[in-house]
Short mmCIF file of C-alpha atoms and ligand atoms in Angstrom, two decimals:
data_model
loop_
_atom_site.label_atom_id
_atom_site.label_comp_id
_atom_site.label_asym_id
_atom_site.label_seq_id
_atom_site.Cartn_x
_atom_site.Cartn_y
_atom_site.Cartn_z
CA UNK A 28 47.69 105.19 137.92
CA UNK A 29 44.40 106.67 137.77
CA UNK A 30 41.65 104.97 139.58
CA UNK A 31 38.71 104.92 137.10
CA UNK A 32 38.24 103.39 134.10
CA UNK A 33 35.78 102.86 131.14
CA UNK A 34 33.91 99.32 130.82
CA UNK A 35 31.21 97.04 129.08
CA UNK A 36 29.22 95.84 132.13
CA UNK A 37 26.58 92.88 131.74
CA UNK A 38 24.56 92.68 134.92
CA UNK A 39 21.64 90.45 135.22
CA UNK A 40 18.36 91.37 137.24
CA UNK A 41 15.90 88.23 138.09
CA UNK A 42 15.92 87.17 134.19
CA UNK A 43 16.27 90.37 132.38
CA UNK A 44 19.72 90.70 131.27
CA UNK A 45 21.29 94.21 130.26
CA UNK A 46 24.38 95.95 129.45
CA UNK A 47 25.72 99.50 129.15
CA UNK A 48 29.26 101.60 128.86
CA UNK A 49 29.70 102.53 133.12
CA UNK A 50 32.59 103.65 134.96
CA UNK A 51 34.33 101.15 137.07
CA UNK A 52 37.21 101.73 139.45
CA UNK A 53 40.23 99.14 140.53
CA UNK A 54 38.37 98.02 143.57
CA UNK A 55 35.65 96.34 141.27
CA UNK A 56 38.11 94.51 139.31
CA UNK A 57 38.66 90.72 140.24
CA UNK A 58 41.77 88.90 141.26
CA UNK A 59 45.23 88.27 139.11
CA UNK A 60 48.81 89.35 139.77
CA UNK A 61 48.94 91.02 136.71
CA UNK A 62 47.28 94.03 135.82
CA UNK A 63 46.97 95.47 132.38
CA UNK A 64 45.95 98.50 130.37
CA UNK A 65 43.77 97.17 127.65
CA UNK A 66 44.18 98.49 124.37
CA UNK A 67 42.41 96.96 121.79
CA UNK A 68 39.80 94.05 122.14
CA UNK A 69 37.25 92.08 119.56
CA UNK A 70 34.37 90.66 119.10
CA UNK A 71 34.69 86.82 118.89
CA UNK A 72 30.68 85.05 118.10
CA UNK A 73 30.68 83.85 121.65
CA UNK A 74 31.01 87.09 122.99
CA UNK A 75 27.71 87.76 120.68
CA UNK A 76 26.31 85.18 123.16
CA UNK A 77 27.75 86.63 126.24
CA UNK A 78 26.58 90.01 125.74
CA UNK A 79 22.52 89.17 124.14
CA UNK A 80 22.29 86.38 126.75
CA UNK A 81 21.53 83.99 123.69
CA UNK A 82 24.04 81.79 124.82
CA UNK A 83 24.77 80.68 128.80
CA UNK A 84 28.56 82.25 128.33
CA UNK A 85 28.84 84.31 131.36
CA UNK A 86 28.64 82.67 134.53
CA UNK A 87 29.20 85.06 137.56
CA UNK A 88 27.06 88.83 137.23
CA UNK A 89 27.75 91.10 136.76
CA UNK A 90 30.84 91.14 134.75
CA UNK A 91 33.06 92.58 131.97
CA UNK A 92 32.69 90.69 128.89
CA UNK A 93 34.92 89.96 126.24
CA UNK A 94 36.99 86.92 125.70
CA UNK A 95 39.94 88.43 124.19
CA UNK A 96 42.29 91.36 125.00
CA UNK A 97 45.26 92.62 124.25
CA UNK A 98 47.61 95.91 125.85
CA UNK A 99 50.74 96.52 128.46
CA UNK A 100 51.11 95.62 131.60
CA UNK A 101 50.49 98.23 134.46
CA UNK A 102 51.40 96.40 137.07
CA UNK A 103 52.66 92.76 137.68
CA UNK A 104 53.78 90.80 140.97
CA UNK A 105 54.68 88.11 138.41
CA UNK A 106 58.42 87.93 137.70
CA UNK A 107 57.76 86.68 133.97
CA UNK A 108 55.52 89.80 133.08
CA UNK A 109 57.26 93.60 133.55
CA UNK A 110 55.75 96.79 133.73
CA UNK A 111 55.00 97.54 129.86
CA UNK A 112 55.62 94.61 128.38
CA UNK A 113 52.82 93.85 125.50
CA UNK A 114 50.56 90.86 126.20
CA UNK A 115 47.65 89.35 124.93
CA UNK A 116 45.20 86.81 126.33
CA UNK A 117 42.39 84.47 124.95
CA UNK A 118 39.87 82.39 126.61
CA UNK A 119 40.85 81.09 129.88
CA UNK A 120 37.21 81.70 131.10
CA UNK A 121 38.11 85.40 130.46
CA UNK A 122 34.48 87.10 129.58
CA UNK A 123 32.45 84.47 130.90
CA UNK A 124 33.45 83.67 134.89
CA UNK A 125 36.65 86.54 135.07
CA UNK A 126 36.23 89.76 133.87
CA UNK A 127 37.18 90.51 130.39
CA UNK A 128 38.23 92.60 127.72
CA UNK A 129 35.57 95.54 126.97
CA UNK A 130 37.06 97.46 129.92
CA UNK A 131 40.27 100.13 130.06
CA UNK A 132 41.72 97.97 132.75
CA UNK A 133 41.98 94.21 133.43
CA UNK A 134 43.41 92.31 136.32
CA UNK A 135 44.40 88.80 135.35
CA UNK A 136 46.39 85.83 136.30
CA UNK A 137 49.88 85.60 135.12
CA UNK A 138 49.57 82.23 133.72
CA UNK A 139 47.23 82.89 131.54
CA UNK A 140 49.29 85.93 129.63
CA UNK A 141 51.51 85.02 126.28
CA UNK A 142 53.91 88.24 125.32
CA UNK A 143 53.11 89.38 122.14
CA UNK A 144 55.62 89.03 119.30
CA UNK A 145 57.59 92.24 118.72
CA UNK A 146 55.33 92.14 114.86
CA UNK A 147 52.73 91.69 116.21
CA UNK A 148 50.83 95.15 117.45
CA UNK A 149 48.10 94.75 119.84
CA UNK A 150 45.37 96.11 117.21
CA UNK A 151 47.19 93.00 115.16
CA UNK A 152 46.49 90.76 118.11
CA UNK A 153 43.04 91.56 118.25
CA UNK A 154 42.15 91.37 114.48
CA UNK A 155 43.14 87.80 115.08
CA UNK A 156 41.86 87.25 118.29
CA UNK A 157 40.20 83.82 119.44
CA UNK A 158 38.69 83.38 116.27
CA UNK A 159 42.46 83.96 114.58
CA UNK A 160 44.03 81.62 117.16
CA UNK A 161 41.37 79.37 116.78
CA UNK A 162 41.84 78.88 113.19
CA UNK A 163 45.62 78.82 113.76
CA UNK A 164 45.04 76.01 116.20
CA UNK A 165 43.24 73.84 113.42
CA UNK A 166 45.48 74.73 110.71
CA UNK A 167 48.32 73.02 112.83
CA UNK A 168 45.87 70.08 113.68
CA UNK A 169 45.33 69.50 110.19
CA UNK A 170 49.38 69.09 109.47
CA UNK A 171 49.72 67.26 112.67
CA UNK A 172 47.57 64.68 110.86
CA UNK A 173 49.73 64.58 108.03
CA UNK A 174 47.46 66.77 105.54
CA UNK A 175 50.01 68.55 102.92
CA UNK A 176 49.12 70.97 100.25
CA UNK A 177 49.21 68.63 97.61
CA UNK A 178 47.26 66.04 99.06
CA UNK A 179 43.90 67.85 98.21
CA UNK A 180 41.36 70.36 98.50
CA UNK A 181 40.93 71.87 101.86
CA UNK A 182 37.32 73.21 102.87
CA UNK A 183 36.19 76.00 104.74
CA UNK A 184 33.25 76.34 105.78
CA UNK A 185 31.63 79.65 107.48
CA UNK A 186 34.35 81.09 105.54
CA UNK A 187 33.00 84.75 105.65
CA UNK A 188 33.20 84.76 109.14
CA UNK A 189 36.04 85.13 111.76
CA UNK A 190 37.50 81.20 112.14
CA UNK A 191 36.76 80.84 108.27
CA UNK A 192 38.32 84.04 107.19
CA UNK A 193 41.74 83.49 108.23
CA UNK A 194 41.50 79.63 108.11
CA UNK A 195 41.46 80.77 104.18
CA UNK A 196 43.97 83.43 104.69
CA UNK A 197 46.39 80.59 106.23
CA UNK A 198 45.25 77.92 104.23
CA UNK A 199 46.56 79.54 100.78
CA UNK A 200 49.74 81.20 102.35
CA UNK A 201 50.59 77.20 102.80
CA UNK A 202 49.72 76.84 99.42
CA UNK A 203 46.72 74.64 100.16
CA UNK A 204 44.15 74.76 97.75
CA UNK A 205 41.05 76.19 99.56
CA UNK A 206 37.33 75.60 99.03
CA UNK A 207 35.63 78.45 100.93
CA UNK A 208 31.95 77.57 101.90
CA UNK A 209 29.60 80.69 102.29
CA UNK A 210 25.74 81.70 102.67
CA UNK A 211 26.86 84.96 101.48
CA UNK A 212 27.57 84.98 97.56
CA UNK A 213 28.17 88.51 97.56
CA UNK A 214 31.55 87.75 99.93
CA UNK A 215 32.88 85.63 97.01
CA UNK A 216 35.48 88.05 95.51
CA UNK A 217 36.28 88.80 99.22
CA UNK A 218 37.23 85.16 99.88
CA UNK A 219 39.34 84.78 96.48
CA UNK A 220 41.15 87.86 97.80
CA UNK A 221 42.18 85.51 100.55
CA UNK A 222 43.36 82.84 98.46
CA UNK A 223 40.18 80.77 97.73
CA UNK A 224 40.64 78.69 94.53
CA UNK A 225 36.84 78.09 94.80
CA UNK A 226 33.74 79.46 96.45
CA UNK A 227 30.70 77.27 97.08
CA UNK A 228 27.50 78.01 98.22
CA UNK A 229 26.56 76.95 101.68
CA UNK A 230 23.24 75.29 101.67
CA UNK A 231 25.75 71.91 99.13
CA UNK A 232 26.47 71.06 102.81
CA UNK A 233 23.22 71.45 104.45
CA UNK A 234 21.21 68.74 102.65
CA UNK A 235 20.31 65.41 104.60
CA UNK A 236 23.72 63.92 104.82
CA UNK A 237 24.10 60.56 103.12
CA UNK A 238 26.58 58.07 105.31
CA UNK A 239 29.55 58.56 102.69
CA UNK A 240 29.47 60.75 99.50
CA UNK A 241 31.39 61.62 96.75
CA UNK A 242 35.23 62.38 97.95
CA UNK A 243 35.49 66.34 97.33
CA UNK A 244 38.26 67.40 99.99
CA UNK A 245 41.34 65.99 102.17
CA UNK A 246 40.43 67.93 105.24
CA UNK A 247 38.39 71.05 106.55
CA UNK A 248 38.23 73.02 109.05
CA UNK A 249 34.25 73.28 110.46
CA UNK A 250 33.00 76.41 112.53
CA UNK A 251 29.69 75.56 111.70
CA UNK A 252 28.76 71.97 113.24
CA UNK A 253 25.31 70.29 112.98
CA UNK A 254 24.51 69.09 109.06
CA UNK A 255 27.33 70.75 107.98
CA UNK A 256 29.91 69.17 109.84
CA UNK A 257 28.21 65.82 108.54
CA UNK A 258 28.18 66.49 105.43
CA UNK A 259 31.98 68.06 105.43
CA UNK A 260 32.76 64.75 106.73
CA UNK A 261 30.78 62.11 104.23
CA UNK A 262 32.38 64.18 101.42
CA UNK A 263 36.15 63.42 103.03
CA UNK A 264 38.46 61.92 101.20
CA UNK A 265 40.20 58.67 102.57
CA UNK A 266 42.52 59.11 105.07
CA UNK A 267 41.10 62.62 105.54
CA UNK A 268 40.37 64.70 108.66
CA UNK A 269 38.06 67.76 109.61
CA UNK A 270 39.09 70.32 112.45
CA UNK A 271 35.48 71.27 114.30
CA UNK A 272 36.05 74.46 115.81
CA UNK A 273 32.61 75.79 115.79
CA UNK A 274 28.32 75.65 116.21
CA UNK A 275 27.81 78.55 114.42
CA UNK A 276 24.61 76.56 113.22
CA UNK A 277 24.19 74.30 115.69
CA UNK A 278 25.46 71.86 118.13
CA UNK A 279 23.89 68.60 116.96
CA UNK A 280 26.14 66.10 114.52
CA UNK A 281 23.27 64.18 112.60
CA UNK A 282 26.16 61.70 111.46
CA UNK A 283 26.93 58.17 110.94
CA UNK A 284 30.42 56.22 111.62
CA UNK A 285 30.38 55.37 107.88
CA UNK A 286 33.53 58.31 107.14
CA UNK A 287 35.60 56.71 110.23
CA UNK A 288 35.40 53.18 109.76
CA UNK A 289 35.21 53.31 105.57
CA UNK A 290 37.05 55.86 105.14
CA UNK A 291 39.26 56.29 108.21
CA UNK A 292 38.10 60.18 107.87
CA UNK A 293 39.12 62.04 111.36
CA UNK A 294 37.77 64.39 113.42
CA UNK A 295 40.25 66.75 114.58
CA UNK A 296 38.30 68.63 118.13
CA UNK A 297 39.34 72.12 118.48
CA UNK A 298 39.44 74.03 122.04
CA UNK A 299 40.86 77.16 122.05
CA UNK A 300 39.84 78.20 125.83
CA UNK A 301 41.84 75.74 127.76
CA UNK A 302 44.33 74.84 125.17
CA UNK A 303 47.99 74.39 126.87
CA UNK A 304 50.22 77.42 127.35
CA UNK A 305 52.96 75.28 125.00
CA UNK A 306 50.58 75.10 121.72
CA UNK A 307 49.30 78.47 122.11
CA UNK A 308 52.61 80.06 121.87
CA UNK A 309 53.56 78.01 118.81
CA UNK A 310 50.15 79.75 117.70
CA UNK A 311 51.45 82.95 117.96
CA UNK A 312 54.41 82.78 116.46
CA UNK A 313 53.17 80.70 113.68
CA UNK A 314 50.86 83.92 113.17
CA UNK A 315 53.63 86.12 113.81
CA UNK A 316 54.77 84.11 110.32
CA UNK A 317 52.15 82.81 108.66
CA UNK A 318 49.37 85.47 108.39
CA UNK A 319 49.53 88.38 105.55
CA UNK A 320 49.27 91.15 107.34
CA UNK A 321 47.83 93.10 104.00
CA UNK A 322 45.27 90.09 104.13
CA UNK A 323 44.63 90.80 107.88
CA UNK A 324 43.68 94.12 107.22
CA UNK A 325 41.60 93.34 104.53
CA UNK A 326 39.22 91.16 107.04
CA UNK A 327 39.02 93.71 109.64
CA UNK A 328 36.80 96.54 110.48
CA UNK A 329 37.79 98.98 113.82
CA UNK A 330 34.62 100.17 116.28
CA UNK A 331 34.66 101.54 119.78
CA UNK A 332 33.88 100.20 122.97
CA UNK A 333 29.77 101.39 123.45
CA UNK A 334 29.68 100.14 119.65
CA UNK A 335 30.18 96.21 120.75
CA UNK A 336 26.82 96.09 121.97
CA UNK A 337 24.85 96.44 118.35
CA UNK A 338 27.75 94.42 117.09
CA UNK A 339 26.65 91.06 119.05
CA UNK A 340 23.81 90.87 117.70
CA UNK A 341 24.85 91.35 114.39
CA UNK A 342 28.00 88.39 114.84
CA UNK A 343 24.78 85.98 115.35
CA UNK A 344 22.71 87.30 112.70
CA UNK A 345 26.17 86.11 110.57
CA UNK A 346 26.06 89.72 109.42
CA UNK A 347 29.71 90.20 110.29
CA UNK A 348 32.50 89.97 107.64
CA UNK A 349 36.03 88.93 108.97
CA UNK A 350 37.32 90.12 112.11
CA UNK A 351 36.43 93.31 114.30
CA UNK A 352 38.53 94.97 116.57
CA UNK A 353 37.29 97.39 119.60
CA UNK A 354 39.57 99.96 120.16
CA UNK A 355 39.26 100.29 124.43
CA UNK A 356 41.38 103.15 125.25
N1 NAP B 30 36.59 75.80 119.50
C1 NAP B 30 36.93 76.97 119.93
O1 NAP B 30 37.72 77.13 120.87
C2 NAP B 30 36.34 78.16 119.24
C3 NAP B 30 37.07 79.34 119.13
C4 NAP B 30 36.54 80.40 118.36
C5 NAP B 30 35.27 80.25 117.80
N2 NAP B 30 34.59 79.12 118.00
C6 NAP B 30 33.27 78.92 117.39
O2 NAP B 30 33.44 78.97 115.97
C7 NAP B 30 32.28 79.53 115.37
C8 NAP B 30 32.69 80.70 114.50
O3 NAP B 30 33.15 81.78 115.32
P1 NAP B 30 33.45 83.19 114.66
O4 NAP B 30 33.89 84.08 115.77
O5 NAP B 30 34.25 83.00 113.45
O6 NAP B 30 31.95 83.61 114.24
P2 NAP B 30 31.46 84.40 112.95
O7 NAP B 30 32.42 85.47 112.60
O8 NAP B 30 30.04 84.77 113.21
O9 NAP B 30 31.50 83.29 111.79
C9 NAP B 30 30.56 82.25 111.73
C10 NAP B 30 30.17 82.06 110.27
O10 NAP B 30 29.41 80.86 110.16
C11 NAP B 30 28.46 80.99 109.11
N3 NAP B 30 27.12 80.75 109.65
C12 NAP B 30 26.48 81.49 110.59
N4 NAP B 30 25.26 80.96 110.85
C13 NAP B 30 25.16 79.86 110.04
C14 NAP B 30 24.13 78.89 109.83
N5 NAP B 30 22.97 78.95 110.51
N6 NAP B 30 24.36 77.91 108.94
C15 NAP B 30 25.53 77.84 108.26
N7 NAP B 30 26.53 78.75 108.41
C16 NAP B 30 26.34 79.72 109.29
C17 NAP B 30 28.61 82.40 108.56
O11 NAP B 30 29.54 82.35 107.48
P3 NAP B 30 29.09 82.55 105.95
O12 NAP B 30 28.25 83.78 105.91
O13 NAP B 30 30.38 82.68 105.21
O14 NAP B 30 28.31 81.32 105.55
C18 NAP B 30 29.26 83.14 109.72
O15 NAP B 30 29.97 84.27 109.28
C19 NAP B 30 31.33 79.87 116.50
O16 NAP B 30 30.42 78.82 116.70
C20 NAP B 30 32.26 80.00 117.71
O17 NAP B 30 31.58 79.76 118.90
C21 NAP B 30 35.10 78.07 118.70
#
């Protein structure tokens, strides 16, 4: 196997933090008994932290960003994992204290791997990514709490975005009826395409929140936070429950208990970075399943690896539509 390889390095100098396209060679690459040839990667909104330095995401310098990659194992001392086999891996502290996926090459532990499913191509993988698996991961937490299609509406809110994108995409392939919240009107046929029954304008949810208001849906799925997430929640229906997955607009929750004792509204806490091996895999194959792959297409948009950079800052601007996927190699 040849030595060098091509990577996204953030290295950080007194304050200044910078990042460039450099060549790297196996020697700089950390420890893991599994090493694998990186295909495709993405860009997930916390990587848009990680790689401006808006955000306190990476936690060892310098290092190879990116929480998410997916390709075929080079090289493996772990007897699960064999040489070629297609793998992908999210979170983990991948991109933020191990290095991650903007590089040709990644060494990683093992234990943090899941095997792709055979319809599942690692350009696939990465078009859902964290964000994918993240929305995935609510979608079951909202069933787990008993939420069925015909029980009600369903919101979304940063719909537009990566979480809220295929949240929608999921949502309607269950036959849920799906509110999509978005700041970006112009996105509204792109959300129906989805399987929105109904597009709303963002700034309904960003008014004070009042401790319980009118009863609009049965359960949403947040990856917004802050006034938002309070206002998703006073607008719960009884017995109702929101997934937070996100802070897209902030970490506060200017809330009251009013929803959870009144209504006995839940709120369903998403973590996608440490979530256990068991529930990820019934992720994937749920995805495997459950996500269009016409519809996943539709939501994503392919760039190389020195374009990630401009692409950070454009995830936090909210600029970014859907899903992108970095093609490595
Ligand atoms: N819990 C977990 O494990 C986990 C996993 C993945 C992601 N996340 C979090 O989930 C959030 C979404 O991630 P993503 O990758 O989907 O990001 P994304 O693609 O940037 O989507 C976020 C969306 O939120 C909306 N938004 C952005 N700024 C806003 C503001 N100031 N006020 C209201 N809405 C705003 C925008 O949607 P519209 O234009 O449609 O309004 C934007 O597209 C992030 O906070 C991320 O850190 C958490």
């Amino acid at each position: 196997m040849a030595d060098k390889f091509r990577a996204l390095l953030v290295t950080k100098d007194g304050n200044r933090q910078s990042v460039a396209v450099t060549e790297l060679t196996d020697a700089d690459l950390m420890e893991g008994d599994v090493t694998v040839a990186v295909e495709h990667s993405t860009v997930n909104y916390k990587d848009g932290l990680a790689i401006t330095g808006k955000g306190p995401i990476i936690r060892k310098f310098p290092l190879i960003p990116g929480i998410d990659l997916a390709g075929r194992v080079l090289r493996s001392e772990d007897s699960r994992f064999q040489v070629g086999d297609r793998v992908v891996l999210n979170g983990y502290g991948l991109g933020e204290a191990h290095h991650g996926g903007y590089a040709e090459r990644a060494q990683v532990r093992g234990d943090w791997l899941i095997r792709l499913p055979e319809n599942i191509s690692t350009a696939n993988a990465m078009a859902i990514g964290t964000a994918g698996y993240t929305a995935m991961l609510a979608v079951m937490a909202l069933e787990r709490h008993g939420i069925k299609p015909d029980g009600g509406a369903i919101l979304v809110t940063g719909a537009a975005g990566g979480v809220g994108s295929v949240a929608v995409a999921l949502l309607a392939k269950h036959g849920y009826q799906v509110i999509a919240s978005t700041g970006r009107p112009q996105e509204a046929d792109y959300l129906k395409t989805l399987g929105a029954a109904e597009v709303i304008d963002r700034a309904q949810l960003t008014v004070p929140p009042k401790p319980l208001a009118k009863e609009r849906w049965a359960g949403g799925i947040d990856s917004v936070g802050s006034t938002t997430l309070a206002n998703a929640l006073s607008m719960t229906k009884y017995g109702g429950a929101i997934a937070a997955c996100g802070l897209a607009a902030g970490m506060d929750l200017p809330s009251s208990v009013a929803p959870f004792i009144l209504r006995g509204v839940s709120l369903l806490g998403i973590d996608s970075v440490q979530c256990p091996q068991n529930r990820r895999q019934e992720a994937w194959r749920r995805l495997d399943f459950d996500l269009d792959r016409g519809k996943l297409e539709a939501i994503t948009t392919q760039i190389g690896l020195a374009e990630v950079i401009g692409t950070a800052e454009s995830i936090l601007d909210g600029k970014v539509r859907g899903r992108i996927v970095v093609k490595v190699q």
